[in-house]
Amino acid sequence: MLSGNGLKTLLLSGVIVFCFSHLRVQSSPFVIGYERFHSETPSIEGGRLLFNELGCVNCHDHPTGLPTRKGPRLDGLLQRARSDWVEAFLGDPDSMKRGATMPNMDLSDEEIEATKHYLASLKLKKKIPKAFKFVNADRGMRLYHTIGCVSCHTPDSDFDEDENRAQADGLSYPNVPFPDLQEKYDIHSLSAYLFKPHDFSSHGRMPKFTLEREDGGDLAAYLLEYTNGDSTNYPKIQSLEFDVAQANEGRKVLVSKNCIACHDFPQAERLRRKGLTKIRSTDFPSGDHPEYALSENQWQSITLFLNRRDKRAPVSTILESLNCVACHDRNSIGGPDTDRKKYFTGDHDLGDAGRFPPTLSDAGRKLQPKWLEGAIKGKRSIRPYLRVQMPDFGVSTKGLSKRFVNEDKVSVAKKSPNKNTEEGRTLLGTHGGLNCITCHGWDDRRSLGISSINLGNVHERLQVDWFREYLINPSVHRPNNLMPSFWPEGIASNQEILDGNTQAQINAIYSFSKYGVGLPEGFPDLKTNEFEIIPIDRPIVQRSFMKGVGTHALLIGYPEGIHFAFDAKSGNPAMMWKGRFFDAYTTWFSRFPEFEKPLGEEVVRWTGTDDSSGSQYRGYRFDSDGTPEFLVELKGAILYERLQPVTSESGELSV
């Protein structure tokens, strides 16, 4: 039977019991992998997901084969979340976050009060770091819609960068819901969580993105709808004075409810895992049991899973549990839906490969095991043109690379290809070869044209058998790929090198990556200084990415041989050097340049010029002899700043 709202309540004890919910109308718990792939028809894998993601497996001995999911650590909780919100959440989780995966523990008012005092007694060893003083909600909105947040969470209809607006009601699968963030966090605690989520929830489902600390503040400002710009003005979480006797009682409550099964807190022993003997549906009074308001389909899915003891989950279900399939597909299942695709941006010249993360189909056959392990941890970024990031899921991905390898049935080559490295060098280059370096870089050298994946480490990344298959027919492995085949249907387009032997040619390319010395033929000779900028008659201004300055560097070169770098982000001078000025090869020819260094010597950096001064860069202008003046706004006043070497009467140079 179902209750009037179509939900059953799951209570977990030594026996799994399904009963009517006697509470207000509740939403069923929200598990994104289940909602997207299993919500229409009851299934074993849907039940596996629910039993794992709702924490049932943390108390009951019925392994799921999925990454452990736990709630946040409890020490410092009331330093991170407002006590009123926590109190209300303990009383009714679903009322504070629709679809909460935290069960209703049927706590009395007295138990909630005691628990709150115990939580207040659990302090962090380190204070939560404060957000940067200056926060930018508009920049936070751009980050939220470009680095991958909207793959899981709701896009904002007000975001309209590059006319990529998508209405939230047009999305084909639901979004992971937020609680009321303003009621729960202050800007400092939310910023700290976004910056390092695993510090507070090591077994959660929020991954760690590659962010600067200021990014966390900007994202928090956007999510909290805070447009003041000064984080010090945001209402802070007030500490709660705790009563020792109440705190002791609260600890007893948490121990008796076995909260340690899903939350870490000091000096608590986990109760013995309970077995599952049978499943029955009946009316059952509320008591010392976690209560979940399950839909009929969820209930049936869990029943199917529990009636089959299968300890090993398929890789597809692991990916659903972590929601990897929000960005990636595997075997044509998953990936962003049509409306979310609008938020995946990058290099349109590369087609879909320049916007979307790679498929995970055959990932165990494709990637070398060590590389796959690093890629899963977000430490193998080889696609700088993608704006969406590969985040780190922490301990939740332990063992996943081996699962890929086992499921994809990898047959590792017993020996490396023949060492025809010189033929490989020729094939890769532009002097009688296949012109690969037109689109692909090699080691620290950028491609000559559009910038696709660097090929210098092919042997470290790719299994040789998969590499051969891909080069013969790239579109089979990635549809809508701009990569052509130079061996269509296995026939080499270049019949001169290695007598047109397809396997030998591909092996030679792989061998040059592994054993070769030097570069493919066709890269410009940097030793000729062909792209060195030399100021002769007038000053020269060049924009670039500069190490020690940042992505907003304005370089000013003078004929006198004294040069400067101005940081347009902070509105301050940043660096000075003498001698040679700058080599612009990477800046001019690479779509994704790395941070450059001055060509000269005796580099001096300005100190005390970070962006805490509040100055804002407003552009620059030239005087009659071409010397730039930088316009900076400080506290409403426009200042003009000139950096220029001056020759004294004695012939000495000064600034």
XYZ file of C-alpha atoms in Angstrom:
655
model
C 0.000 0.000 0.000
C 0.963 3.598 -0.544
C 0.127 6.575 1.584
C -1.881 9.434 0.178
C 1.184 11.207 -1.144
C 2.358 8.131 -3.029
C 5.326 7.568 -0.738
C 6.419 4.847 1.623
C 8.744 5.390 4.512
C 11.757 3.133 4.823
C 12.923 2.372 8.343
C 16.147 0.473 8.749
C 16.787 -1.913 11.606
C 17.709 -5.593 11.703
C 14.809 -6.087 9.326
C 14.032 -3.710 6.494
C 10.511 -2.437 6.984
C 8.484 -0.204 4.693
C 5.728 1.779 6.322
C 3.405 4.693 5.791
C 4.816 8.139 6.458
C 2.902 9.807 9.263
C 4.717 13.107 8.681
C 3.828 15.970 6.383
C 3.913 15.362 2.636
C 7.587 14.740 1.885
C 9.569 14.547 -1.299
C 11.338 11.284 -1.975
C 15.124 11.351 -1.465
C 16.984 12.720 -4.485
C 19.840 10.684 -5.948
C 20.872 12.130 -9.303
C 22.070 8.864 -10.882
C 18.816 7.162 -9.951
C 16.624 10.078 -11.068
C 18.247 10.318 -14.479
C 18.654 6.662 -15.400
C 16.381 4.483 -13.238
C 13.358 6.469 -12.064
C 10.907 5.230 -14.698
C 11.212 1.477 -14.179
C 12.296 -0.442 -11.036
C 15.742 -1.988 -11.515
C 18.488 -3.759 -9.615
C 21.033 -1.044 -10.440
C 18.611 1.666 -9.379
C 18.172 -0.123 -6.058
C 21.934 -0.493 -5.711
C 22.343 3.252 -6.145
C 19.659 4.072 -3.592
C 20.905 1.572 -1.009
C 24.386 3.078 -1.297
C 23.669 6.783 -1.699
C 21.085 6.881 1.109
C 23.646 5.369 3.470
C 21.742 2.112 4.062
C 24.896 0.116 3.357
C 26.733 2.050 6.080
C 24.644 0.233 8.702
C 23.637 -2.974 6.947
C 25.783 -5.800 5.654
C 24.721 -5.921 2.025
C 27.668 -4.614 -0.074
C 26.921 -2.466 -3.100
C 30.350 -2.313 -4.746
C 29.964 1.480 -5.005
C 32.079 4.254 -3.458
C 31.166 4.882 0.161
C 28.961 7.895 0.663
C 28.872 9.709 3.986
C 27.626 13.010 5.283
C 29.856 15.896 6.376
C 32.197 15.655 9.350
C 30.593 17.020 12.488
C 33.520 18.814 14.107
C 33.194 22.498 13.311
C 29.723 22.040 11.812
C 28.290 25.001 13.719
C 31.226 27.103 12.587
C 30.281 26.315 8.981
C 26.478 26.331 9.183
C 24.052 28.533 11.091
C 22.702 26.860 14.233
C 19.059 27.708 13.428
C 19.356 25.959 10.080
C 21.010 22.894 11.628
C 18.325 22.711 14.317
C 15.535 22.795 11.733
C 17.359 20.273 9.534
C 17.699 17.792 12.402
C 13.968 18.035 13.022
C 12.920 17.595 9.402
C 15.698 17.305 6.783
C 13.342 17.400 3.810
C 11.835 20.718 4.898
C 15.264 22.363 4.740
C 16.490 20.636 1.587
C 13.969 19.041 -0.741
C 14.997 15.512 -1.581
C 17.496 15.352 1.294
C 19.417 12.085 1.515
C 19.701 12.581 5.278
C 16.903 10.490 6.853
C 14.484 11.750 9.457
C 15.813 10.374 12.758
C 12.576 11.131 14.644
C 14.375 13.261 17.234
C 12.476 14.915 20.050
C 12.891 18.630 20.728
C 15.010 17.771 23.765
C 17.260 15.494 21.719
C 17.694 18.152 19.038
C 18.627 20.774 21.627
C 21.153 18.450 23.258
C 22.596 17.490 19.866
C 23.008 21.148 18.981
C 25.019 21.745 22.165
C 27.232 18.758 21.400
C 27.853 20.002 17.872
C 28.736 23.430 19.262
C 31.373 21.778 21.450
C 33.131 20.242 18.437
C 35.565 22.885 17.244
C 37.824 22.790 14.217
C 41.551 22.737 14.919
C 41.976 25.488 12.338
C 39.691 28.435 11.807
C 37.708 28.544 8.603
C 39.675 30.818 6.244
C 37.991 34.072 5.385
C 36.961 34.852 1.842
C 38.944 37.535 0.033
C 37.833 40.999 1.056
C 36.689 41.864 -2.463
C 34.257 39.379 -4.020
C 32.648 39.582 -7.429
C 29.261 37.897 -7.883
C 29.266 38.513 -11.652
C 32.565 36.694 -12.008
C 31.192 33.962 -9.762
C 28.248 33.577 -12.128
C 30.619 33.134 -15.080
C 32.627 30.521 -13.190
C 29.485 28.671 -12.139
C 28.270 28.432 -15.730
C 31.591 27.521 -17.360
C 33.731 25.258 -15.143
C 31.086 22.536 -14.811
C 28.782 23.449 -11.895
C 25.688 23.511 -14.114
C 26.359 19.940 -15.201
C 24.812 18.981 -11.852
C 23.090 22.122 -10.582
C 20.503 24.548 -11.942
C 21.635 27.045 -14.612
C 20.633 30.664 -14.118
C 18.317 32.047 -16.795
C 19.949 35.465 -16.309
C 23.282 34.153 -17.558
C 23.586 35.034 -21.234
C 27.269 34.918 -22.096
C 27.795 34.319 -25.825
C 24.020 33.918 -26.219
C 24.197 30.537 -24.514
C 21.134 30.983 -22.343
C 19.247 27.825 -21.408
C 15.975 27.923 -19.510
C 16.061 25.628 -16.483
C 12.603 24.223 -17.244
C 13.848 22.972 -20.609
C 16.419 20.586 -19.130
C 15.746 16.899 -19.732
C 16.930 15.619 -16.344
C 16.646 17.200 -12.883
C 19.215 19.308 -11.094
C 20.898 18.433 -7.823
C 19.014 20.715 -5.401
C 20.577 23.262 -3.084
C 19.320 24.031 0.397
C 18.576 27.678 1.142
C 22.223 28.731 1.017
C 21.622 32.099 2.665
C 19.973 30.428 5.642
C 22.724 27.821 5.984
C 26.071 29.517 5.272
C 27.891 32.779 5.509
C 30.164 33.871 2.669
C 33.310 32.657 4.427
C 32.120 29.127 5.215
C 30.610 28.639 1.753
C 33.762 29.975 0.091
C 35.920 27.589 2.135
C 33.678 24.647 1.259
C 33.698 25.421 -2.463
C 37.478 25.822 -2.410
C 38.224 22.572 -0.524
C 35.056 20.479 -0.114
C 36.941 17.346 0.953
C 38.195 19.125 4.072
C 34.620 19.038 5.333
C 33.116 16.004 3.581
C 35.707 13.496 2.393
C 33.146 10.882 1.293
C 30.557 13.237 -0.137
C 29.674 13.757 -3.772
C 30.912 17.335 -4.175
C 34.246 17.209 -6.060
C 37.143 19.622 -5.725
C 37.673 21.956 -8.664
C 40.956 23.651 -9.467
C 40.227 27.061 -8.000
C 42.104 29.969 -6.567
C 40.878 31.024 -3.135
C 39.417 34.175 -4.657
C 37.340 31.973 -6.983
C 35.678 30.386 -3.964
C 34.696 33.834 -2.708
C 33.316 34.892 -6.081
C 31.296 31.688 -6.426
C 29.971 32.085 -2.891
C 28.980 35.693 -3.591
C 27.024 34.585 -6.650
C 25.289 31.676 -4.925
C 24.408 33.861 -1.940
C 23.211 36.649 -4.268
C 25.631 39.011 -2.551
C 26.461 42.034 -4.695
C 27.961 44.323 -2.044
C 31.470 43.361 -3.154
C 33.016 43.463 0.329
C 32.953 40.104 2.103
C 33.643 41.714 5.480
C 30.143 43.219 5.411
C 28.394 39.850 5.059
C 26.514 38.696 8.206
C 28.735 36.133 9.913
C 27.743 32.878 11.573
C 27.404 33.497 15.289
C 29.080 31.019 17.610
C 26.804 29.129 19.985
C 27.722 28.908 23.646
C 27.280 25.298 24.710
C 26.349 23.739 28.018
C 28.663 20.868 28.981
C 25.898 18.730 30.479
C 23.703 19.276 27.434
C 26.626 18.482 25.143
C 27.224 15.175 26.942
C 23.576 14.258 26.459
C 23.812 15.223 22.805
C 26.767 12.929 22.303
C 24.736 10.062 23.757
C 21.981 10.813 21.244
C 24.391 10.632 18.303
C 25.959 7.415 19.578
C 22.577 5.763 20.196
C 21.398 6.673 16.687
C 24.649 5.306 15.202
C 25.318 8.628 13.481
C 28.985 7.591 13.290
C 27.981 5.282 10.423
C 27.559 8.329 8.173
C 29.355 11.145 10.028
C 32.805 11.416 11.559
C 33.013 12.806 15.078
C 35.547 12.290 17.903
C 35.753 9.254 20.168
C 32.743 7.405 18.857
C 32.616 3.713 18.042
C 30.528 2.502 15.177
C 27.834 -0.010 16.057
C 28.102 -3.477 14.554
C 26.735 -3.690 11.020
C 23.335 -5.326 10.973
C 22.380 -8.062 8.586
C 19.222 -8.069 6.503
C 16.953 -11.027 7.041
C 13.788 -10.163 5.181
C 11.750 -7.413 3.618
C 8.159 -6.687 4.455
C 5.672 -3.867 3.944
C 3.474 -2.828 6.844
C 2.496 -0.043 9.162
C 5.290 0.434 11.652
C 5.464 3.087 14.369
C 8.193 5.701 14.319
C 11.052 4.975 16.649
C 14.791 4.576 16.706
C 15.041 4.092 12.959
C 16.093 6.314 10.055
C 13.006 7.211 8.045
C 12.990 7.749 4.283
C 9.970 8.772 2.243
C 10.409 6.475 -0.751
C 8.424 6.483 -3.951
C 6.875 3.197 -5.058
C 9.519 2.850 -7.770
C 12.352 3.486 -5.299
C 10.914 0.906 -2.909
C 10.623 -1.707 -5.645
C 14.159 -0.987 -6.888
C 15.662 -1.472 -3.426
C 13.655 -4.682 -3.052
C 15.060 -6.016 -6.327
C 18.610 -5.191 -5.266
C 18.291 -6.746 -1.796
C 16.885 -9.962 -3.226
C 20.074 -10.385 -5.251
C 23.459 -10.443 -3.543
C 25.841 -8.944 -6.078
C 28.920 -7.346 -4.522
C 30.423 -6.023 -7.768
C 28.827 -3.001 -9.372
C 29.309 -2.352 -13.098
C 31.441 0.663 -13.971
C 28.359 2.391 -15.372
C 26.684 2.409 -11.941
C 29.856 3.698 -10.276
C 29.876 6.572 -12.771
C 26.208 7.242 -12.008
C 26.879 7.323 -8.265
C 29.538 10.030 -8.719
C 27.599 11.661 -11.585
C 30.582 11.442 -13.912
C 27.955 10.964 -16.619
C 26.915 14.601 -16.226
C 29.928 15.481 -18.402
C 31.062 12.176 -19.928
C 29.289 9.425 -21.800
C 30.188 5.762 -21.717
C 28.879 3.446 -24.391
C 26.542 6.215 -25.625
C 24.900 6.633 -22.196
C 25.233 9.904 -20.325
C 26.855 13.200 -21.165
C 25.160 16.603 -20.935
C 21.647 16.983 -22.298
C 20.862 19.344 -25.172
C 20.271 22.469 -23.105
C 23.293 21.949 -20.864
C 25.538 21.534 -23.897
C 25.236 25.279 -24.412
C 27.371 25.804 -21.321
C 30.271 23.673 -22.560
C 32.571 26.122 -24.294
C 36.115 26.054 -25.566
C 37.728 26.137 -28.997
C 34.967 25.934 -31.618
C 37.607 25.383 -34.315
C 38.052 21.872 -32.909
C 34.364 20.985 -33.193
C 32.793 18.955 -30.399
C 36.246 17.809 -29.263
C 37.042 21.437 -28.460
C 34.016 21.827 -26.157
C 33.172 18.527 -24.493
C 35.140 16.194 -22.222
C 36.167 12.900 -23.835
C 34.023 9.786 -23.880
C 34.732 7.105 -21.275
C 33.899 4.299 -23.695
C 36.831 1.876 -23.780
C 38.721 4.087 -21.309
C 40.418 1.013 -19.851
C 41.663 -0.016 -23.315
C 42.531 3.506 -24.354
C 44.638 4.901 -21.530
C 47.751 3.619 -19.834
C 46.858 2.551 -16.254
C 49.016 5.191 -14.546
C 47.683 7.921 -16.796
C 44.099 6.777 -16.250
C 44.605 6.888 -12.484
C 45.914 10.448 -12.703
C 43.168 11.547 -15.086
C 40.472 10.279 -12.720
C 42.031 12.397 -9.971
C 41.914 15.489 -12.169
C 45.713 15.644 -12.480
C 46.147 15.013 -16.217
C 44.908 18.113 -17.969
C 45.849 17.891 -21.648
C 42.981 19.923 -23.114
C 43.648 23.547 -22.111
C 40.993 24.745 -24.548
C 38.172 23.165 -22.488
C 36.657 25.602 -19.999
C 34.864 22.861 -18.094
C 37.189 21.285 -15.540
C 37.890 17.700 -14.567
C 37.542 17.875 -10.768
C 38.954 15.595 -8.087
C 36.496 13.259 -6.329
C 39.017 12.329 -3.651
C 38.852 8.906 -2.010
C 35.608 8.096 -3.824
C 37.517 7.117 -6.986
C 39.873 4.667 -5.276
C 40.143 1.555 -7.419
C 38.086 2.999 -10.286
C 40.934 2.852 -12.801
C 41.336 -0.892 -12.178
C 37.613 -1.368 -12.685
C 37.865 0.340 -16.079
C 40.785 -1.898 -17.038
C 39.032 -5.094 -15.924
C 35.700 -4.282 -17.533
C 37.198 -3.114 -20.827
C 39.282 -6.313 -21.072
C 42.640 -4.758 -21.798
C 45.202 -6.895 -23.578
C 48.517 -5.170 -22.907
C 51.001 -5.365 -25.772
C 53.873 -7.689 -24.847
C 56.482 -5.528 -26.546
C 56.794 -2.008 -27.834
C 56.617 -1.200 -31.548
C 59.779 -1.230 -33.646
C 62.030 1.745 -33.029
C 61.617 3.451 -36.425
C 61.965 6.807 -34.703
C 63.306 8.819 -37.648
C 60.421 7.738 -39.852
C 58.089 8.729 -37.021
C 59.726 12.164 -36.856
C 59.180 12.639 -40.581
C 55.558 11.462 -40.494
C 54.686 13.905 -37.716
C 56.317 16.892 -39.396
C 55.698 19.154 -42.369
C 58.708 18.142 -44.493
C 57.210 15.268 -46.456
C 55.142 14.014 -43.535
C 51.485 14.168 -42.508
C 51.661 17.702 -41.034
C 50.508 16.517 -37.585
C 52.234 19.474 -35.914
C 49.920 21.859 -37.746
C 47.241 20.968 -35.166
C 49.213 19.205 -32.425
C 52.015 20.486 -30.247
C 55.027 18.443 -29.225
C 56.430 18.596 -25.695
C 56.922 22.307 -24.930
C 56.342 23.458 -28.523
C 52.930 24.679 -29.628
C 51.225 23.623 -32.828
C 51.609 25.753 -35.943
C 47.857 26.272 -36.339
C 44.855 25.320 -34.251
C 45.839 23.879 -30.896
C 44.686 20.318 -30.265
C 46.124 17.707 -27.902
C 49.897 17.629 -27.468
C 51.396 14.459 -28.967
C 54.743 14.473 -27.194
C 53.544 12.114 -24.476
C 51.433 9.731 -26.569
C 53.290 6.693 -25.209
C 52.604 7.777 -21.620
C 48.902 8.325 -22.270
C 47.661 5.812 -24.795
C 47.757 2.047 -25.207
C 49.417 1.273 -28.523
C 46.619 -1.012 -29.783
C 43.956 1.628 -29.185
C 46.226 4.267 -30.754
C 46.418 2.228 -33.959
C 42.642 1.776 -34.088
C 42.025 5.469 -33.495
C 44.373 6.746 -36.196
C 42.826 4.455 -38.782
C 39.254 5.559 -38.004
C 39.021 8.512 -35.564
C 35.302 9.192 -36.067
C 34.347 5.719 -34.817
C 35.883 6.482 -31.448
C 34.619 10.055 -31.287
C 31.812 11.160 -33.621
C 31.854 14.780 -34.861
C 35.623 14.737 -34.528
C 37.601 16.981 -36.894
C 40.542 14.577 -36.853
C 40.930 13.086 -40.364
C 42.230 9.617 -41.089
C 45.534 9.427 -42.947
C 45.021 5.668 -43.212
C 41.412 5.439 -44.492
C 40.188 1.851 -44.389
C 43.695 0.927 -43.270
C 45.427 2.215 -46.427
C 48.250 4.713 -45.908
C 47.841 8.028 -47.723
C 51.639 8.390 -47.732
C 53.003 5.485 -49.749
C 56.638 6.619 -49.593
C 57.538 6.305 -45.913
C 58.065 2.683 -44.765
C 56.668 1.523 -48.132
C 53.185 2.688 -47.161
C 52.866 0.043 -44.446
C 50.047 1.314 -42.205
C 51.003 -0.593 -39.061
C 54.676 0.290 -39.450
C 53.911 3.997 -39.913
C 51.652 4.204 -36.852
C 54.179 2.230 -34.814
C 56.883 4.673 -35.923
C 54.892 7.653 -34.632
C 54.352 5.895 -31.305
C 58.029 4.918 -31.141
C 59.205 8.471 -31.791
C 57.113 9.632 -28.849
C 58.704 6.989 -26.637
C 62.283 6.768 -27.869
C 62.866 9.699 -30.203
C 65.107 12.674 -29.489
C 64.354 16.177 -30.691
C 61.329 17.546 -32.513
C 59.274 16.623 -35.573
C 60.439 18.527 -38.647
C 58.790 21.871 -39.337
C 58.825 23.784 -36.065
C 60.440 27.241 -36.326
C 63.954 27.578 -34.937
C 63.612 29.680 -31.801
C 67.373 30.183 -31.634
C 67.138 32.588 -34.567
C 65.132 34.979 -32.354
C 62.755 35.371 -35.284
C 59.934 36.447 -32.949
C 61.904 38.543 -30.479
C 60.422 42.029 -30.016
C 63.134 44.701 -30.009
C 62.152 48.312 -29.194
C 64.206 50.621 -31.435
C 62.749 54.101 -31.850
C 59.659 54.109 -29.630
C 58.278 52.171 -26.649
C 56.354 48.971 -27.400
C 53.358 47.635 -25.454
C 52.627 43.897 -25.657
C 49.928 41.935 -23.807
C 50.894 38.493 -22.538
C 50.662 35.911 -19.778
C 53.686 36.643 -17.588
C 55.017 34.476 -14.787
C 54.961 36.483 -11.579
C 52.429 38.940 -13.018
C 49.488 36.857 -14.228
C 47.084 36.691 -17.143
C 46.585 40.460 -17.406
C 50.195 41.489 -17.989
C 50.990 44.579 -20.084
C 54.657 44.576 -21.087
C 56.335 47.896 -21.930
C 59.644 47.735 -23.776
C 61.930 50.779 -24.128
C 64.825 51.388 -26.529
C 66.981 52.256 -23.496
C 66.911 48.583 -22.465
C 64.849 49.036 -19.287
C 61.482 47.285 -19.475
C 58.389 46.973 -17.294
C 55.358 44.770 -16.690
C 52.098 46.308 -15.476
C 49.379 44.139 -13.916
C 46.064 45.294 -15.386
C 44.164 43.061 -12.972
C 45.367 44.807 -9.816
C 46.102 48.162 -11.456
C 49.703 48.173 -10.226
C 53.249 47.954 -11.627
C 54.568 44.431 -11.169
C 58.029 43.867 -12.662
C 61.102 45.556 -14.148
C 64.127 44.132 -15.973
C 66.981 45.227 -18.217
C 68.528 43.892 -21.396
C 66.475 42.050 -24.005
C 62.719 42.616 -23.966
C 60.429 39.721 -24.952
C 59.998 36.734 -27.295
C 56.427 36.773 -28.650
C 56.362 33.413 -30.442
C 54.062 31.658 -27.951
C 51.925 34.749 -27.376
C 51.333 35.281 -31.080
C 50.990 31.737 -32.335
C 49.518 29.719 -29.485
C 45.810 29.879 -28.732
C 46.550 28.826 -25.160
C 49.924 30.328 -24.229
C 51.749 29.404 -21.061
C 53.163 31.966 -18.658
C 56.208 33.623 -20.202
C 59.407 35.061 -18.731
C 61.346 38.221 -19.662
C 64.262 37.702 -22.035
C 66.429 40.081 -20.043
C 68.239 39.865 -16.743
C 68.180 41.335 -13.230
C 64.425 41.002 -12.881
C 63.010 43.120 -10.056
C 59.494 42.629 -8.732
C 57.405 45.329 -7.104
C 56.235 44.492 -3.592
C 52.981 45.441 -1.891
C 51.079 45.737 -5.155
C 48.376 43.087 -4.791
C 44.750 43.934 -5.505
C 43.921 44.628 -1.836
C 44.480 48.350 -2.468
C 41.147 48.538 -4.267
C 42.635 50.220 -7.342
C 41.021 49.397 -10.684
C 42.706 49.498 -14.077
C 40.845 51.708 -16.600
C 43.064 51.470 -19.682
C 46.098 53.288 -21.059
C 46.935 56.087 -23.485
C 50.063 57.227 -25.347
C 51.731 60.601 -25.221
C 53.316 62.199 -28.290
C 56.523 60.127 -28.124
C 54.648 56.831 -27.654
C 55.166 56.452 -23.916
C 52.127 54.761 -22.321
C 50.289 56.237 -19.344
C 48.138 53.835 -17.312
C 44.775 55.030 -16.027
C 43.900 53.726 -12.574
C 40.816 54.511 -10.497
C 41.370 54.666 -6.742
C 38.575 55.662 -4.376
C 36.740 57.478 -7.153
C 39.765 59.425 -8.410
C 41.451 58.782 -11.792
C 45.239 58.556 -11.539
C 47.750 58.479 -14.404
C 50.803 56.300 -13.891
C 53.867 56.408 -16.156
C 56.713 53.868 -16.046
C 59.686 55.230 -17.981
C 63.494 55.089 -17.857
C 65.128 58.517 -17.595
C 68.698 59.408 -18.623
C 70.494 61.847 -16.332
C 73.014 64.472 -17.472
C 75.793 62.085 -16.512
C 74.295 59.417 -18.754
C 72.979 57.174 -15.972
C 69.607 55.518 -16.350
C 66.979 55.664 -13.617
C 63.237 55.061 -13.354
